[in-house]
Short mmCIF file of N, CA and C in Angstrom, two decimals:
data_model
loop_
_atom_site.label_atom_id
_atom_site.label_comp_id
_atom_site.label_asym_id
_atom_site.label_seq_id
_atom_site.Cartn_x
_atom_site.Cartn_y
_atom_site.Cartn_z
N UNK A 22 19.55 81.97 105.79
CA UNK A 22 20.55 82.58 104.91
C UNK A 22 20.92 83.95 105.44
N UNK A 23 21.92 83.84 105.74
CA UNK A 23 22.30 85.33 106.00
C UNK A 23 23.61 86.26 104.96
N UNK A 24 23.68 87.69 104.78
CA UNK A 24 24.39 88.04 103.87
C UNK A 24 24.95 89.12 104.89
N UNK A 25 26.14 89.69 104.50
CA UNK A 25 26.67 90.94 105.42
C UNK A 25 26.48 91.86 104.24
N UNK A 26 26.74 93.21 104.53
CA UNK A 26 26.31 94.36 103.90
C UNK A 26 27.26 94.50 102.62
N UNK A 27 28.21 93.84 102.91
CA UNK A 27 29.44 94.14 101.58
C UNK A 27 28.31 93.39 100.70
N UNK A 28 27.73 92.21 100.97
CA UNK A 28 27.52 91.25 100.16
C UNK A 28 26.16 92.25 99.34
N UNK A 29 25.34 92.87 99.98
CA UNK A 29 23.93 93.25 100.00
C UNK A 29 24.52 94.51 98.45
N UNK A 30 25.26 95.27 99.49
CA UNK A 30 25.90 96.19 98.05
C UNK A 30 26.60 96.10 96.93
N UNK A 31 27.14 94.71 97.08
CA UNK A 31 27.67 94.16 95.86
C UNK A 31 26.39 93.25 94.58
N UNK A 32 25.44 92.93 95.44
CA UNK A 32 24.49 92.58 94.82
C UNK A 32 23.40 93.69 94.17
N UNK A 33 23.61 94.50 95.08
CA UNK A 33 23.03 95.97 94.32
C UNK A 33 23.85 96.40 93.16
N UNK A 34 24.73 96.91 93.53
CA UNK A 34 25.77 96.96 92.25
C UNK A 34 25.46 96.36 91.04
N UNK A 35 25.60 94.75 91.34
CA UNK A 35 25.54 94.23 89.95
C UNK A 35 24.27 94.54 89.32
N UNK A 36 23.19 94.40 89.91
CA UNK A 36 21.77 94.80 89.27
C UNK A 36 21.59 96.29 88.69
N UNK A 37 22.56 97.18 89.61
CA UNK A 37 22.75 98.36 88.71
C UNK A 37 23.27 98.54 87.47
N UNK A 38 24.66 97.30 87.39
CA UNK A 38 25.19 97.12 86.33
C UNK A 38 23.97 96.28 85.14
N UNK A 39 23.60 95.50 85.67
CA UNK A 39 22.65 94.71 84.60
C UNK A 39 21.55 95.18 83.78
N UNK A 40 21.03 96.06 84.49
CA UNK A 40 19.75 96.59 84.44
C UNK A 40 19.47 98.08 83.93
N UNK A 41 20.92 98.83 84.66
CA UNK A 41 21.02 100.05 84.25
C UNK A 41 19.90 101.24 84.42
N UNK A 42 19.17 100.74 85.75
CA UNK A 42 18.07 102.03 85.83
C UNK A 42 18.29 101.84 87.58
N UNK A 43 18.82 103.05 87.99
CA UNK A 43 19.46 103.59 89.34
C UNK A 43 18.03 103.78 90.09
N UNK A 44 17.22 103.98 89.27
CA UNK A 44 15.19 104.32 90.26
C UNK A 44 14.65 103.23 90.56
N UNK A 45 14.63 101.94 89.72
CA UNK A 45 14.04 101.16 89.99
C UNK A 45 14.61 100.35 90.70
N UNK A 46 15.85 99.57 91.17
CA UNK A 46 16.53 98.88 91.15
C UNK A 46 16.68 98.65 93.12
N UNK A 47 16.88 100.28 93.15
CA UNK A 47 17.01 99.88 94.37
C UNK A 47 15.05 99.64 95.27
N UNK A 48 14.17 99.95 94.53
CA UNK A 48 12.95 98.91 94.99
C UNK A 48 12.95 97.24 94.96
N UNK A 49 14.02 96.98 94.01
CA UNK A 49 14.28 95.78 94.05
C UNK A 49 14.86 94.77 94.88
N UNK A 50 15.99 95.59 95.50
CA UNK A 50 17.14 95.53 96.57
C UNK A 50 16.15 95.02 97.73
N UNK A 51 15.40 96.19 98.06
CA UNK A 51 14.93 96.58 99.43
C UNK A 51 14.14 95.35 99.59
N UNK A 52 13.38 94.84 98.39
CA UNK A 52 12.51 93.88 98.02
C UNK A 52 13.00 92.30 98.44
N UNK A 53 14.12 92.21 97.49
CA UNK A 53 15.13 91.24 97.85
C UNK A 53 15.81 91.02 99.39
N UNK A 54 16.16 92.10 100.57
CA UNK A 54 16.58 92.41 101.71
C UNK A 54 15.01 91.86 102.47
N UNK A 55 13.82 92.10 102.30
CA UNK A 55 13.17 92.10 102.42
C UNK A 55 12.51 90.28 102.65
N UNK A 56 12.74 89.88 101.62
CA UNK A 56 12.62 88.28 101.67
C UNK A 56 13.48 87.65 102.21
N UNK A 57 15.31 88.07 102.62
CA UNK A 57 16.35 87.55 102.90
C UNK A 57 15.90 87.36 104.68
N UNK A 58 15.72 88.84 105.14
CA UNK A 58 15.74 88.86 106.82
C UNK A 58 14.48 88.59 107.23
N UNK A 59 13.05 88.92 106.55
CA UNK A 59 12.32 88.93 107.00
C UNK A 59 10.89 88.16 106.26
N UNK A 60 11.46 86.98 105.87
CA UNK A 60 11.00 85.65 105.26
C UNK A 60 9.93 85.27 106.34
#
């Protein structure tokens, strides 16, 4: 699976939108980026 970066920040985004906490979220991201490339 691969994603390009628009995709990576648009998926950040929405979790910012969902979730609404800017501190945690992006541990989540990195987390998520994390299982995507390096599975």
């Amino acid at each position: 699976m691969s994603l390009s970066y628009a995709d990576l920040f648009f998926i950040r985004q929405y979790e910012v939108k969902a979730h609404g906490d800017k501190f945690f979220v992006p541990f989540l991201f990195f987390d998520f980026y994390r299982f995507i490339f390096f599975d």
